[in-house]
Tab-separated table of C-alpha atoms in Angstrom:
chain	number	residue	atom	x	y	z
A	1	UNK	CA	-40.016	86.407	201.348
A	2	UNK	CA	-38.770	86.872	204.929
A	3	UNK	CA	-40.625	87.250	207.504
A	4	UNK	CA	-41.035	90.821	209.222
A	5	UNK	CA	-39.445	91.508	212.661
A	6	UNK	CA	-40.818	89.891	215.381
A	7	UNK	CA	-43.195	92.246	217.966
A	8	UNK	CA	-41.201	93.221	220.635
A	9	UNK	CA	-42.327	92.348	224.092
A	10	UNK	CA	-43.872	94.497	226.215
A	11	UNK	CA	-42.148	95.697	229.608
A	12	UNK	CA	-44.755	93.767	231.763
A	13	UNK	CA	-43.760	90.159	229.993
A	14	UNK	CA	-39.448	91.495	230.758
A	15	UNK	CA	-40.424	92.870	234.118
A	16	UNK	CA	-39.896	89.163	237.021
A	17	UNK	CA	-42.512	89.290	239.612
A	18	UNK	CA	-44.792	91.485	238.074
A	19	UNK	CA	-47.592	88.612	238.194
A	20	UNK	CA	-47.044	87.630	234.240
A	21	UNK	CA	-44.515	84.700	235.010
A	22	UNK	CA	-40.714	84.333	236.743
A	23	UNK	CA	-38.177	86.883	234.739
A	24	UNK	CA	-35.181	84.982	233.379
A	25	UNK	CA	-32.384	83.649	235.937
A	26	UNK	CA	-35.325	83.648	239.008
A	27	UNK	CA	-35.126	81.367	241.235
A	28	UNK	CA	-37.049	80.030	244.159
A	29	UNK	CA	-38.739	82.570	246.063
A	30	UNK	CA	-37.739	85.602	243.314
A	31	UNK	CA	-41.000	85.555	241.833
A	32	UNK	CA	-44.730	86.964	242.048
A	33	UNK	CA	-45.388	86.878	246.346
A	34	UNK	CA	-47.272	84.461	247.031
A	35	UNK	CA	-51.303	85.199	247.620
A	36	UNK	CA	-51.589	86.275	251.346
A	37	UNK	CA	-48.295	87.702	251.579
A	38	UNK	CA	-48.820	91.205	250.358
A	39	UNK	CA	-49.718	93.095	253.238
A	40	UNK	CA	-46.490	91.549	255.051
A	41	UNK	CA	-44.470	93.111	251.930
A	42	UNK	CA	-46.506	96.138	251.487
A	43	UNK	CA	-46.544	98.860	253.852
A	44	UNK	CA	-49.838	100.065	254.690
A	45	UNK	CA	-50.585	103.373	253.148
A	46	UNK	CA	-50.225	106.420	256.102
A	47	UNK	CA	-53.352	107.534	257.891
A	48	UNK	CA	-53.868	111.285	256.760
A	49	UNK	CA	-56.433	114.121	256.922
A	50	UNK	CA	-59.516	112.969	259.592
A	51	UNK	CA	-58.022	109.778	259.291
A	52	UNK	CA	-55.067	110.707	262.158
A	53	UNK	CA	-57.923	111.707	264.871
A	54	UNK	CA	-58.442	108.553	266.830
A	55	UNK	CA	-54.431	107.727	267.003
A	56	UNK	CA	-54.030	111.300	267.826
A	57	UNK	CA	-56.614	112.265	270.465
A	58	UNK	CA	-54.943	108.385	271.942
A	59	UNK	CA	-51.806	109.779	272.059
A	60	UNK	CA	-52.493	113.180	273.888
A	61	UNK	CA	-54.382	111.099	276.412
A	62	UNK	CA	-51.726	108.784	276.828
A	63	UNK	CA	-49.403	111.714	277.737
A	64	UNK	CA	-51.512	113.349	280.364
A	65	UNK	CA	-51.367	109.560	281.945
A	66	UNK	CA	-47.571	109.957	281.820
A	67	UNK	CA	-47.512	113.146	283.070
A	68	UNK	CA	-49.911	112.003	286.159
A	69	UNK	CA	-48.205	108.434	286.868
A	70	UNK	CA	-44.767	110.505	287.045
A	71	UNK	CA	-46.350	113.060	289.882
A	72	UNK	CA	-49.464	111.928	291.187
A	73	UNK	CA	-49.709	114.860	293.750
A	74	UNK	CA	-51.288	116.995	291.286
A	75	UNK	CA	-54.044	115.434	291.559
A	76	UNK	CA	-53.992	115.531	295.498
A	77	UNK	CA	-53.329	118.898	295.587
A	78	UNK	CA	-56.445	119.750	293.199
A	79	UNK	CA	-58.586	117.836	295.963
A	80	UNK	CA	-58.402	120.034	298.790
A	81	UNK	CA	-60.454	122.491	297.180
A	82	UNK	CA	-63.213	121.003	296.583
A	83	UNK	CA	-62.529	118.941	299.933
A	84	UNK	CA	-62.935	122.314	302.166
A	85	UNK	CA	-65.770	123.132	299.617
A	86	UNK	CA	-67.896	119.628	301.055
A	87	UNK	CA	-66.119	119.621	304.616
A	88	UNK	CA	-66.981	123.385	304.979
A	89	UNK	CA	-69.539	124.703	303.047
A	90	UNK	CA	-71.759	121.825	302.194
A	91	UNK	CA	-72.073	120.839	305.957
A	92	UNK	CA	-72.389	124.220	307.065
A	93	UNK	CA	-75.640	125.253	304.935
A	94	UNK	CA	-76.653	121.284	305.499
A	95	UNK	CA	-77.207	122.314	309.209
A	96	UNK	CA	-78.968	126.150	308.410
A	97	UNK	CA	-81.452	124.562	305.727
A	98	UNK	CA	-81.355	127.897	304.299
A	99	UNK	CA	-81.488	126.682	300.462
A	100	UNK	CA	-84.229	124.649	299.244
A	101	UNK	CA	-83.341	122.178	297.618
A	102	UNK	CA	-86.613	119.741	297.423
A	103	UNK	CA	-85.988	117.425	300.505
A	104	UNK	CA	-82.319	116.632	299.225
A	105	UNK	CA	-79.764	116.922	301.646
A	106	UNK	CA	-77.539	120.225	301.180
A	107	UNK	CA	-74.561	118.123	300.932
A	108	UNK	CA	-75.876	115.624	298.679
A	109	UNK	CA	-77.174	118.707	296.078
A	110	UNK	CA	-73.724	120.561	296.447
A	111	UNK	CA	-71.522	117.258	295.312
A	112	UNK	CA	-71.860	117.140	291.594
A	113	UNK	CA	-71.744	120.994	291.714
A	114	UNK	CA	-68.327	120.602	293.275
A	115	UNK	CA	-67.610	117.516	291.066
A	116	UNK	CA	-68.282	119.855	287.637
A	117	UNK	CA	-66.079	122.600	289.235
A	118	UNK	CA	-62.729	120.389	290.145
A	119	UNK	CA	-63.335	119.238	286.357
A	120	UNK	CA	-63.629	123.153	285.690
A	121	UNK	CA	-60.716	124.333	287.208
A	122	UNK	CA	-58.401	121.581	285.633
A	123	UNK	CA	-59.522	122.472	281.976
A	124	UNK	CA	-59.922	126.477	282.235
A	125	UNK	CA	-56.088	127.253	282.391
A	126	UNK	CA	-54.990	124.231	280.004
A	127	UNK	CA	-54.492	127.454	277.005
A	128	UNK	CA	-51.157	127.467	279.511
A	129	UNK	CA	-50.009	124.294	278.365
A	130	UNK	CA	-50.346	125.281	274.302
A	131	UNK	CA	-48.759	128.748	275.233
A	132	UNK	CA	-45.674	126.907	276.377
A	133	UNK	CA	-45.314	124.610	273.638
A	134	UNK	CA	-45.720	127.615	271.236
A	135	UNK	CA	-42.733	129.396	273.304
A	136	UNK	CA	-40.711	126.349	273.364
A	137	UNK	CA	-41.768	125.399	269.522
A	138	UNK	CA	-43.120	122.041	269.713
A	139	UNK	CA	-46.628	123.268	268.419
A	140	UNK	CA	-44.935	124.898	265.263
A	141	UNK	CA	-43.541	121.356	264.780
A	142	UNK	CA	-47.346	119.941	265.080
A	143	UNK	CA	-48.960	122.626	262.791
A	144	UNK	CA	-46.201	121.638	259.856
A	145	UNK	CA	-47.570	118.021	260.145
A	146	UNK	CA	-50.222	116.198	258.156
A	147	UNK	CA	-52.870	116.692	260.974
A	148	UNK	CA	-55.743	118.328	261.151
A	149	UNK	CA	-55.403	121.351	263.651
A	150	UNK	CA	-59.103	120.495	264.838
A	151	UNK	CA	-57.495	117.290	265.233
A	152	UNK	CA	-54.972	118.548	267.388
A	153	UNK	CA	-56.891	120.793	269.545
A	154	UNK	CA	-59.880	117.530	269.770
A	155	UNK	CA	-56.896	115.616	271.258
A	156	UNK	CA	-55.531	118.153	273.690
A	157	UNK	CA	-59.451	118.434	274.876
A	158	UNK	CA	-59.931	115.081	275.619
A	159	UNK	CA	-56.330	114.755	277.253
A	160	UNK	CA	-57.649	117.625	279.456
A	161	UNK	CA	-61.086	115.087	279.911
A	162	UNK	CA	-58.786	112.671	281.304
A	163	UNK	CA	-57.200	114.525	283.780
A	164	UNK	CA	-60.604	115.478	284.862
A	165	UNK	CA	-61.920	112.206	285.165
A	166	UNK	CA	-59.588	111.009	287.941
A	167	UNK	CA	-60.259	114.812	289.570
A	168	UNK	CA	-63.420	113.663	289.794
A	169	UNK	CA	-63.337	110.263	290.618
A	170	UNK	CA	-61.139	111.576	294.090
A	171	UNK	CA	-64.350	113.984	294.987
A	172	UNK	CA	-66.398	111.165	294.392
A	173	UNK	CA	-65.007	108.936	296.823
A	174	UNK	CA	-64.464	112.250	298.981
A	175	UNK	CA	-68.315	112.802	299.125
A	176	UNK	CA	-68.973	109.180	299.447
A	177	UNK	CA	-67.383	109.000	302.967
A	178	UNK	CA	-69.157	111.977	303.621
A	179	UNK	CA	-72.168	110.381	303.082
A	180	UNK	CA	-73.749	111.402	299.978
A	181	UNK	CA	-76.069	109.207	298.952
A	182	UNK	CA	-74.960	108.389	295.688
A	183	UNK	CA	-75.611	105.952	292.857
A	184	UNK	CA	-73.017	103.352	292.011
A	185	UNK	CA	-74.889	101.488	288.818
A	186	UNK	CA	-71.998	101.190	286.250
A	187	UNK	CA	-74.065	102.359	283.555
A	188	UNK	CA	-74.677	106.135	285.533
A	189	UNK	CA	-70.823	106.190	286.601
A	190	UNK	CA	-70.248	106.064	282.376
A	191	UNK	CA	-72.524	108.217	281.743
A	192	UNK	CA	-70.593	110.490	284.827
A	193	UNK	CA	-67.598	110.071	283.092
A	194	UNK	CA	-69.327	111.277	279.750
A	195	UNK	CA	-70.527	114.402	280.739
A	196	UNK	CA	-67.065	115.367	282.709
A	197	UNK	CA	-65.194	114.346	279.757
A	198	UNK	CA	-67.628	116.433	277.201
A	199	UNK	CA	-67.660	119.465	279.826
A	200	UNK	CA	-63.929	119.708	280.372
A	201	UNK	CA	-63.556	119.416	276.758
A	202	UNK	CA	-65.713	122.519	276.466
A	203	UNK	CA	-63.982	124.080	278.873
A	204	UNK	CA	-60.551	123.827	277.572
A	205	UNK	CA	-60.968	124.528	273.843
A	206	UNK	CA	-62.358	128.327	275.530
A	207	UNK	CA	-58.910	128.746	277.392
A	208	UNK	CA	-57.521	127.417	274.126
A	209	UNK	CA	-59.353	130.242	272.189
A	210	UNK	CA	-58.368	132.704	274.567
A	211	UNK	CA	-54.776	131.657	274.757
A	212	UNK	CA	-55.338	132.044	271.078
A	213	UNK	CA	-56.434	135.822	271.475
A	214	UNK	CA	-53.980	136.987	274.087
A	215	UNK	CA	-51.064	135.102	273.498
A	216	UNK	CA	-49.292	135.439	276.741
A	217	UNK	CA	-49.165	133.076	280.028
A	218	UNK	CA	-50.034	136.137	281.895
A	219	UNK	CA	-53.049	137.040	280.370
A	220	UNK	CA	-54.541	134.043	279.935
A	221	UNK	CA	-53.975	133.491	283.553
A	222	UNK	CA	-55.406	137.079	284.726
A	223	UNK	CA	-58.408	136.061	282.289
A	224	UNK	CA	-59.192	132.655	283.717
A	225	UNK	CA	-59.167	133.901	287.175
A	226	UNK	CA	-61.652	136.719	286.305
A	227	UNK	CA	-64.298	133.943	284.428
A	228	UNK	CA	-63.743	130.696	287.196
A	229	UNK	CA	-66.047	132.168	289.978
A	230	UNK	CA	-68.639	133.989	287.782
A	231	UNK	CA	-69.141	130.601	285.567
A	232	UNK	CA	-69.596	129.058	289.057
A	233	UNK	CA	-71.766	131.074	290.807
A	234	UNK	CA	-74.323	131.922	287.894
A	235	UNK	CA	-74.525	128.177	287.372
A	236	UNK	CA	-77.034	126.162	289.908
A	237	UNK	CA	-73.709	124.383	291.584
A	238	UNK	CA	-74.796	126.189	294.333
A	239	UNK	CA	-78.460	126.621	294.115
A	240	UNK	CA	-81.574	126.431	292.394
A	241	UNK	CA	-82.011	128.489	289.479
A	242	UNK	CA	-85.163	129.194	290.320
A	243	UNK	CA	-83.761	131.109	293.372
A	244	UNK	CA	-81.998	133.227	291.412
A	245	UNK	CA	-82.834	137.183	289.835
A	246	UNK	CA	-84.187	136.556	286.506
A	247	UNK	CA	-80.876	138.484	284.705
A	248	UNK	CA	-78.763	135.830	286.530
A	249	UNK	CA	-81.492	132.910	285.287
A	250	UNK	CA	-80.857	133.706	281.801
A	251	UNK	CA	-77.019	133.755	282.456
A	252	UNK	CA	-77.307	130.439	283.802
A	253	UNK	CA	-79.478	129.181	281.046
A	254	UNK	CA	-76.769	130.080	278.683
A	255	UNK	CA	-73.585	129.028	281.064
A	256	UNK	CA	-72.851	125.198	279.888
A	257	UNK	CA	-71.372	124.710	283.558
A	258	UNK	CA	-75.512	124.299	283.772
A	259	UNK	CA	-75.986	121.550	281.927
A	260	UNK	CA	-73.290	119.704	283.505
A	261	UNK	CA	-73.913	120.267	286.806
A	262	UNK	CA	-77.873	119.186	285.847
A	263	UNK	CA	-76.666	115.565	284.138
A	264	UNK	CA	-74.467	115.048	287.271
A	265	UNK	CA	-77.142	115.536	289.342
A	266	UNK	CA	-79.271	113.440	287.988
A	267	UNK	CA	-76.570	110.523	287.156
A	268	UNK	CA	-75.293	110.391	290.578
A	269	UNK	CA	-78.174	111.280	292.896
A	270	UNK	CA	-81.307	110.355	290.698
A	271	UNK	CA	-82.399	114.144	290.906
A	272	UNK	CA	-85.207	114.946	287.975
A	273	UNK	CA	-82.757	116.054	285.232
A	274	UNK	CA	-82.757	116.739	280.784
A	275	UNK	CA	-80.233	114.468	280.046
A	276	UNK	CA	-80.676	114.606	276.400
A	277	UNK	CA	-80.697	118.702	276.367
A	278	UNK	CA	-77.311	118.389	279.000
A	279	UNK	CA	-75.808	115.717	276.265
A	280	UNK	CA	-76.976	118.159	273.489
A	281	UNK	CA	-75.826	121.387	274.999
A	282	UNK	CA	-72.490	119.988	276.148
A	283	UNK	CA	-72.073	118.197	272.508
A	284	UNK	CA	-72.996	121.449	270.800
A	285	UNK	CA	-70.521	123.767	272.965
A	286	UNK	CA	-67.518	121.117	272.805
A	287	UNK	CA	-68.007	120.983	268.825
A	288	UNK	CA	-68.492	124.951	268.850
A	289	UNK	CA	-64.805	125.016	271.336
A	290	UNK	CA	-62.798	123.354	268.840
A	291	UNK	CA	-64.282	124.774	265.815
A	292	UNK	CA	-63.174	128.661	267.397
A	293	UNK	CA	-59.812	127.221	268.900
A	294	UNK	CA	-58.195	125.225	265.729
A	295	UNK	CA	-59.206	128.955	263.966
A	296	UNK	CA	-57.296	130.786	266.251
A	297	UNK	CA	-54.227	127.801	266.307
A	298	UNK	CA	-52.540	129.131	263.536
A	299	UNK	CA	-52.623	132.664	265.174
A	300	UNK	CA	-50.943	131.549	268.686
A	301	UNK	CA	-48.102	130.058	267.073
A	302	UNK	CA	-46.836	132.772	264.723
């Protein structure tokens, strides 16, 4: 009796390379890759959902560097308001002793007030920025990618962080050939750069949300003009809080320019501060920002 047909082999055993042994007619270097080798061979699998984040809040900061490195006299220009605001105003009330500021020199007080307000004014009209990439549709081109849109406004509001950062560091030195008497341990100046970064965040995820409510360049602009001063001057910048009408206290309780200006203080001039509730506050508000702006994303750009 003959035998029955022989089992036929499975695709894996006909298949060369697949691990199970060289195919017939491979050579040298046709087979399985070697152990090691895979990753070289293998592309690695793209980065998607939360995943993009880190590359892409990198890349929005490494733009704003661009941007600066090709026309560094933005950042000159920015200075001379918070220049006149030491040069003028800080000396001025230094000499009248008309705010009481706990033995402090006025000047020394005002400088991290001025400090959180150049940071201010660079992140409260960056809603501009988004509004002209809508109009010239490079953010319809972002929305239709893989990213997160929280991702994309959380890397537009740490570019704006950077920007700040060296708008800062320029009042710094400013008030430090003033005179101010201020800290230099590095461990303060990072924490510095923390809460500028964390309150220009803030700061421009609400001009993003109101770019995302108005929609036009001219609105937002007439809008940002009309909030700068009153976030500035119901804020204790200037003065104590405790000097203030009790309406304006609880305005000031509730303004985050606040809590900046109070964990500047006491980073740079050793001033009895809440770090933890300025860190929690300014955490809280940034999260808050780009929870309301990547809502209202989708909105800007139809």
């Amino acid at each position: 009796m003959s035998a029955g047909p022989a089992a036929r082999p499975t695709a894996s055993a006909d298949r060369p390379g697949d691990g199970a042994g060289p195919g017939p007619g491979d050579g040298p270097g046709t087979g399985a890759a070697p152990p090691g080798l895979g990753l070289l061979l293998v592309p690695p699998s793209a980065r998607t959902g939360w995943r993009q984040v880190p590359a892409r809040v990198a890349a929005m900061c490494a733009v704003e560097l661009q941007k600066l490195r090709h026309d560094r006299t933005e950042v000159y220009t920015r200075a001379v308001q918070p220049a006149l605001w030491l040069l003028i105003f800080g000396q001025t009330f230094t000499r009248l002793k008309a705010i009481p500021t706990g033995g402090i020199p006025y000047l020394d007080y005002l400088a991290p007030g001025i400090i959180a307000q150049s940071a201010m004014f660079v992140a409260i009209f960056y809603g501009i920025m988004i509004i002209w990439e809508r109009d010239s549709g490079v953010l319809t081109k972002l929305l239709v990618t893989p990213t997160p849109r929280a991702a994309l406004v959380t890397g537009k509001a740490f570019a704006a962080g950077v920007k700040a950062v060296l708008q800062a560091a320029v009042v710094v030195v400013l008030a430090a050939l003033l005179g101010v008497a201020m800290t230099w341990n590095p461990l303060r100046l990072l924490g510095v750069v923390a809460v500028v970064v964390l309150g220009s965040a803030f700061f421009s995820c609400l001009s993003m949300t109101i770019a995302g409510i108005v929609l036009t360049r001219d609105r937002l602009m007439g809008i940002g003009q009309a909030i700068t001063m009153p976030l500035f001057f119901a804020s204790n910048a200037l003065y104590p809080v405790d000097l203030m009408p009790g309406w304006l206290q609880a305005v000031s309780r509730a303004n985050p320019l606040s809590y900046q200006v109070d964990a500047l203080r006491g980073l740079l001039i050793g001033t009895p501060s809440h770090l933890l509730l300025d860190f929690g506050v300014l955490t809280l508000a940034t999260v808050l920002g780009i929870a309301a702006s990547s809502a209202l994303l989708g909105r800007l750009a139809r």
